[in-house]
Tab-separated table of C-alpha atoms in Angstrom:
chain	number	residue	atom	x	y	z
A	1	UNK	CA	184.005	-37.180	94.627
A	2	UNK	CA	187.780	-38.387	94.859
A	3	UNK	CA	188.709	-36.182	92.217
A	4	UNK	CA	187.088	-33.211	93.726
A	5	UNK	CA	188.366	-34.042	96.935
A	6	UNK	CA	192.139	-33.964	95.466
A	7	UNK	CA	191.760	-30.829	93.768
A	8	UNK	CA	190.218	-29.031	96.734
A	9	UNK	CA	193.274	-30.467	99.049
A	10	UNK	CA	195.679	-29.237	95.546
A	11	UNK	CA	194.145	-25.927	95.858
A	12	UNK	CA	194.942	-25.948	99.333
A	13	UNK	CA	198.195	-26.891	99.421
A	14	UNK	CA	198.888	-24.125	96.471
A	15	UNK	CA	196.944	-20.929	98.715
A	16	UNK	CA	194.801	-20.695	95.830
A	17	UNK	CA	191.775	-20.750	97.868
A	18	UNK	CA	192.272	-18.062	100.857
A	19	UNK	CA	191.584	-19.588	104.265
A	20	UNK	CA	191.855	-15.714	105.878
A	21	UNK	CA	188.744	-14.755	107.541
A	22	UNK	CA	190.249	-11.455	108.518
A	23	UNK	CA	189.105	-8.153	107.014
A	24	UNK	CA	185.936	-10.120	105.329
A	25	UNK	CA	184.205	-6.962	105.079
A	26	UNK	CA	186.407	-4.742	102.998
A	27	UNK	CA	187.107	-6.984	100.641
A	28	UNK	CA	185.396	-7.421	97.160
A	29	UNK	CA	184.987	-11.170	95.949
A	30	UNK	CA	186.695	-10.279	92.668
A	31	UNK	CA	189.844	-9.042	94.453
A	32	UNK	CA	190.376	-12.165	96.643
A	33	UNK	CA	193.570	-13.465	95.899
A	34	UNK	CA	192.468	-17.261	96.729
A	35	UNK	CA	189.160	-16.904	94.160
A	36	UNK	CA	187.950	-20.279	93.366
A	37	UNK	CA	189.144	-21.384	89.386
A	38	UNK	CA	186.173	-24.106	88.388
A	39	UNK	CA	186.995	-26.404	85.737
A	40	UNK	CA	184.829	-29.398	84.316
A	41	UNK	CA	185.194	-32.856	85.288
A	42	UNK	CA	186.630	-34.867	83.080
A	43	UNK	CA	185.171	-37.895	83.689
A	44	UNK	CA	181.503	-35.516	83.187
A	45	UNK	CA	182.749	-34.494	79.849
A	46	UNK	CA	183.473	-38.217	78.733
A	47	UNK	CA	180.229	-39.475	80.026
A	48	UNK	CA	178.523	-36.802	77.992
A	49	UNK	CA	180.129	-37.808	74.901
A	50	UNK	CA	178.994	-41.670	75.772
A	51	UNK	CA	175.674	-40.687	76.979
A	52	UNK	CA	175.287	-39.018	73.498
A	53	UNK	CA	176.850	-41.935	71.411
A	54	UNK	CA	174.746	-44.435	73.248
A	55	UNK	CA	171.149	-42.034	72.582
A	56	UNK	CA	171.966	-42.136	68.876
A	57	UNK	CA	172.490	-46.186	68.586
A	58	UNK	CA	169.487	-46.557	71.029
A	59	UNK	CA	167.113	-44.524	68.625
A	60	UNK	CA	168.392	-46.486	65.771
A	61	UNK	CA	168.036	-49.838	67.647
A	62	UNK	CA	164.436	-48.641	68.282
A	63	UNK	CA	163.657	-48.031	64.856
A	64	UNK	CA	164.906	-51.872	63.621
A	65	UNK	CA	162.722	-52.846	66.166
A	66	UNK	CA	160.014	-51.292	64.804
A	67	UNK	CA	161.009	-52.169	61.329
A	68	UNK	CA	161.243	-56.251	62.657
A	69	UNK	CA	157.663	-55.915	64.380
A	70	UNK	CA	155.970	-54.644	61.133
A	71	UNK	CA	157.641	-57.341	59.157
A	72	UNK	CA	156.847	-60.018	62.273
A	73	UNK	CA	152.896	-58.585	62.043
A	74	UNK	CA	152.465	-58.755	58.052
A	75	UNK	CA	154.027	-62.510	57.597
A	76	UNK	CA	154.685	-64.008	61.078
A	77	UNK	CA	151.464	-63.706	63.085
A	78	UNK	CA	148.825	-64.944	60.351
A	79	UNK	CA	150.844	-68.188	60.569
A	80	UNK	CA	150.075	-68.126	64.679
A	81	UNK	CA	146.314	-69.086	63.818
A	82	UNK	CA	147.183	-72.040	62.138
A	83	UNK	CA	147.848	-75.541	63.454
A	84	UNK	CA	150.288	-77.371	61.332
A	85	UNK	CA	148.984	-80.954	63.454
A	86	UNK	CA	147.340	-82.969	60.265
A	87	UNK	CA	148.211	-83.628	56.518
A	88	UNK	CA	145.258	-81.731	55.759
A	89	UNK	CA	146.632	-78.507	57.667
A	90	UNK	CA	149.274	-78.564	55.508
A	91	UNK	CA	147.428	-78.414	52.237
A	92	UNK	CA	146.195	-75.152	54.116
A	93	UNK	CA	149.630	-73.633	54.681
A	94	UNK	CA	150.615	-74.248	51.052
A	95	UNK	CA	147.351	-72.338	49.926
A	96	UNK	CA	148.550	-69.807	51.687
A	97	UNK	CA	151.846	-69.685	50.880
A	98	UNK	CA	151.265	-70.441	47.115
A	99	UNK	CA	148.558	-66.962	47.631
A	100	UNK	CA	151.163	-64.882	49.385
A	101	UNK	CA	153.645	-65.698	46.178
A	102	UNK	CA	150.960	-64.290	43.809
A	103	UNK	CA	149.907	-60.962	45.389
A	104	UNK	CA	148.167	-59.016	43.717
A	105	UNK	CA	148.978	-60.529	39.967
A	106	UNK	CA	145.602	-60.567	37.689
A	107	UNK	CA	145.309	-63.815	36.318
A	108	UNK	CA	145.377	-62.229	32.669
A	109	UNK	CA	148.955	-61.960	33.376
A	110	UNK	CA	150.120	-65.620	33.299
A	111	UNK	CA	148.042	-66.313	31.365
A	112	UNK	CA	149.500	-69.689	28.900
A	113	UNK	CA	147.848	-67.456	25.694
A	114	UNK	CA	149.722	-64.742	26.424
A	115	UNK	CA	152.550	-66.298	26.666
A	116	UNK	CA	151.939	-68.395	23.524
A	117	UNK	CA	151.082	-64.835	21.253
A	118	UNK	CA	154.514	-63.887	22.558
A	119	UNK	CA	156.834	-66.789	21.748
A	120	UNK	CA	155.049	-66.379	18.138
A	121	UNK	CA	156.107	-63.003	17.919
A	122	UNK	CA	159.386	-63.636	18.766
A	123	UNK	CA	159.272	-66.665	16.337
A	124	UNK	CA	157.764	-64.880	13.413
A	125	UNK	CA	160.037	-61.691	14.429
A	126	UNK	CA	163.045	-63.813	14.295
A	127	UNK	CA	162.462	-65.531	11.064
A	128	UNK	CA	161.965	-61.781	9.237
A	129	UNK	CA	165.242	-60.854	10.342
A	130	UNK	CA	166.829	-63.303	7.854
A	131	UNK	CA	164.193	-62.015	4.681
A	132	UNK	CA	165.212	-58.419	5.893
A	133	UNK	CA	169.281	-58.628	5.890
A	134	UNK	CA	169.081	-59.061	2.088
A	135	UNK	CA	166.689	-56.364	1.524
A	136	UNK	CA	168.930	-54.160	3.326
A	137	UNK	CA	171.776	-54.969	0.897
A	138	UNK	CA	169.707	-54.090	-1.762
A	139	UNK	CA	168.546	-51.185	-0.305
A	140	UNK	CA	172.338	-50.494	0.154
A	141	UNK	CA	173.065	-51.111	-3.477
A	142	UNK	CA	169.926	-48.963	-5.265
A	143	UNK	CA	171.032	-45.964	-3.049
A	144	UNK	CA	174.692	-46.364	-4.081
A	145	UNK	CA	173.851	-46.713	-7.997
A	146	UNK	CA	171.602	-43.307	-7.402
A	147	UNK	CA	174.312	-41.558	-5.848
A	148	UNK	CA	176.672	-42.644	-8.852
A	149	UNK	CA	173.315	-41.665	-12.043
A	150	UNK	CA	173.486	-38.569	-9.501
A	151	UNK	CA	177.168	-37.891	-10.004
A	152	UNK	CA	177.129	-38.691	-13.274
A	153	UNK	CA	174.445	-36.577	-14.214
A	154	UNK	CA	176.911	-33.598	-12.318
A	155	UNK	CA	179.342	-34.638	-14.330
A	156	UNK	CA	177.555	-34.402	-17.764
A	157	UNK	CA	175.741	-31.217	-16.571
A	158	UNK	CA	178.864	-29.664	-16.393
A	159	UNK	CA	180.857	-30.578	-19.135
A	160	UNK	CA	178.194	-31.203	-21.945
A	161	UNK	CA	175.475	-28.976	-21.727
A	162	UNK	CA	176.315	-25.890	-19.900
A	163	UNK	CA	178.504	-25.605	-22.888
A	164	UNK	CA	174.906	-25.912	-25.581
A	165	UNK	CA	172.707	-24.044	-23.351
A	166	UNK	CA	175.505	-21.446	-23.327
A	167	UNK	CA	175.632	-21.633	-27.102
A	168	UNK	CA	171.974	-21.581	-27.395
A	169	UNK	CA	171.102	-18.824	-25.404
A	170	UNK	CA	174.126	-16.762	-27.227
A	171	UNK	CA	172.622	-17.275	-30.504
A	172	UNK	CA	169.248	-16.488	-29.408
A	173	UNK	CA	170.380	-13.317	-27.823
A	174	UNK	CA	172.319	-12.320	-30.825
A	175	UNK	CA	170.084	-9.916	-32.768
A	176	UNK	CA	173.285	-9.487	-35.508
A	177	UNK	CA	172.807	-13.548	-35.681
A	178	UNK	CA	168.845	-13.577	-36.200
A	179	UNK	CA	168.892	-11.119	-39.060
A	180	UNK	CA	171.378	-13.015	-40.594
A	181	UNK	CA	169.411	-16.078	-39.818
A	182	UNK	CA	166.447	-14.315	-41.839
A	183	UNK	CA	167.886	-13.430	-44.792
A	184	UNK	CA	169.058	-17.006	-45.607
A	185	UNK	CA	167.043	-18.684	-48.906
A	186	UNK	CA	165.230	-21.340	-47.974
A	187	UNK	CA	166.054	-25.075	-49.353
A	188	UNK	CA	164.009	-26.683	-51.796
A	189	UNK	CA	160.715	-24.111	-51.873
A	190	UNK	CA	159.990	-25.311	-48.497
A	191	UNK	CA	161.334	-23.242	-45.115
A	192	UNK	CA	163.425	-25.497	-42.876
A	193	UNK	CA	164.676	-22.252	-40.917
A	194	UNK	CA	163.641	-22.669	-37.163
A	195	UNK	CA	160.848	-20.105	-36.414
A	196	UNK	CA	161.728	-16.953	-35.090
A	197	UNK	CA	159.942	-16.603	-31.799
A	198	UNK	CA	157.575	-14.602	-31.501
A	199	UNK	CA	157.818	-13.844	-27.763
A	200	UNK	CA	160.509	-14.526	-25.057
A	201	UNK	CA	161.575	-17.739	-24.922
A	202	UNK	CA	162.119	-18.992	-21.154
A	203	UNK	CA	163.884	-21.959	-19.686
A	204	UNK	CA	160.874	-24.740	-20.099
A	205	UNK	CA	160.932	-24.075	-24.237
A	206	UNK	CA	164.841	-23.864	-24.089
A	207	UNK	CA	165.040	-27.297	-22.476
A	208	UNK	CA	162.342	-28.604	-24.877
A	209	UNK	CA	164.232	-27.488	-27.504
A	210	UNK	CA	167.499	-29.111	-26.268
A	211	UNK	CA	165.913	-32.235	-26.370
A	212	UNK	CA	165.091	-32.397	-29.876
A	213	UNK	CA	168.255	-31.241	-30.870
A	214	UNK	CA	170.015	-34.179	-29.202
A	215	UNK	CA	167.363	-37.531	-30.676
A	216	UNK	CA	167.541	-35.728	-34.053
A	217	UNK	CA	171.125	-35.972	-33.723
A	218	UNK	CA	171.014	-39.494	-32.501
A	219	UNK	CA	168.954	-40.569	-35.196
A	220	UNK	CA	171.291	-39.102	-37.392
């Protein structure tokens, strides 16, 4: 009211309120020189902004109270009804507490067999890791010595008998070769020629043939 009161006597002092009664009725409101200028309180706009801090931390306060009185009904209160007075009361209140620490556990759960199976598990898992590291390394070393028959077998691919099958399938393609082949005389009265094939000779017979090539050679 003091500020009010100050601004009304500023106002005053300034002429920007009219204090002319004269010629009232000709005059519109929105031409008097002296119209009133409103402005908001100050001290109205800061207790707004409190009243509206003070709401929020009241509703939150509110809430943790509700929180506390859930908690205070669930563990607090059952403990009201007994009377911790005798020895014997307190076997009662560590019933309950030792039932509160279980919940809802099924016995199954701790059970000492349980446990038991899985300490030998671990045990028996345990000692297998030593029996498996060296199984590993052999593991390790059969793969290696394939990958090595493997590269050899590139290698002797390759250089050895794409060269013979090569040869081989030149000579059988040859017709020029085959006649000659048939007009050679035959050793001894007996015909050690190799038999002219009657029909085309594909890749099983070919490889077949390799192979005899190469142990009559070794035996040789």
């Amino acid at each position: 009211a003091r500020v009010i009161k100050e601004e009304i006597i500023r106002d005053l002092t300034e002429k920007k309120i009219s204090t002319s009664w004269y010629d009232n009725r000709n005059n519109n409101i929105e031409t008097i020189s002296g119209k009133v200028v409103t402005v908001p309180n100050p001290l109205n706009i800061t207790n707004l902004k409190n009243i509206d801090i003070y709401t929020k931390k009241l509703k939150n306060l509110r809430k943790q109270k509700a929180e506390w009185h859930k908690v205070y009904k669930q563990a607090i209160r059952p403990l009201e009804t007994m009377k911790i007075s005798l020895s014997d009361d307190k076997k009662q209140l560590n019933k309950y507490i030792k039932e509160e620490r279980v919940g809802n556990i099924q016995p199954d759960a701790i059970d000492n067999s349980m446990v038991e199976t899985i300490e030998a598990n671990h045990t028996e898992v345990k000692s297998n890791i030593t029996k498996l590291e060296p199984e590993v390394d052999k593991l390790y070393f059969t793969a290696f010595q394939l990958n090595r028959a493997s590269d050899l077998l590139k290698s002797v691919e390759q250089q050895q008998l794409n060269k013979k099958v090569s040869q081989y399938l030149q000579g059988y393609s040859n017709k020029s070769k085959v006649e000659a082949y048939k007009s050679l005389p035959s050793s001894s009265g007996s015909n050690n020629r190799w038999s002219i094939p009657s029909k085309n000779v594909d890749t099983k017979d070919l490889l077949r043939a390799i192979c005899r090539l190469e142990t009559q050679n070794k035996s040789s």
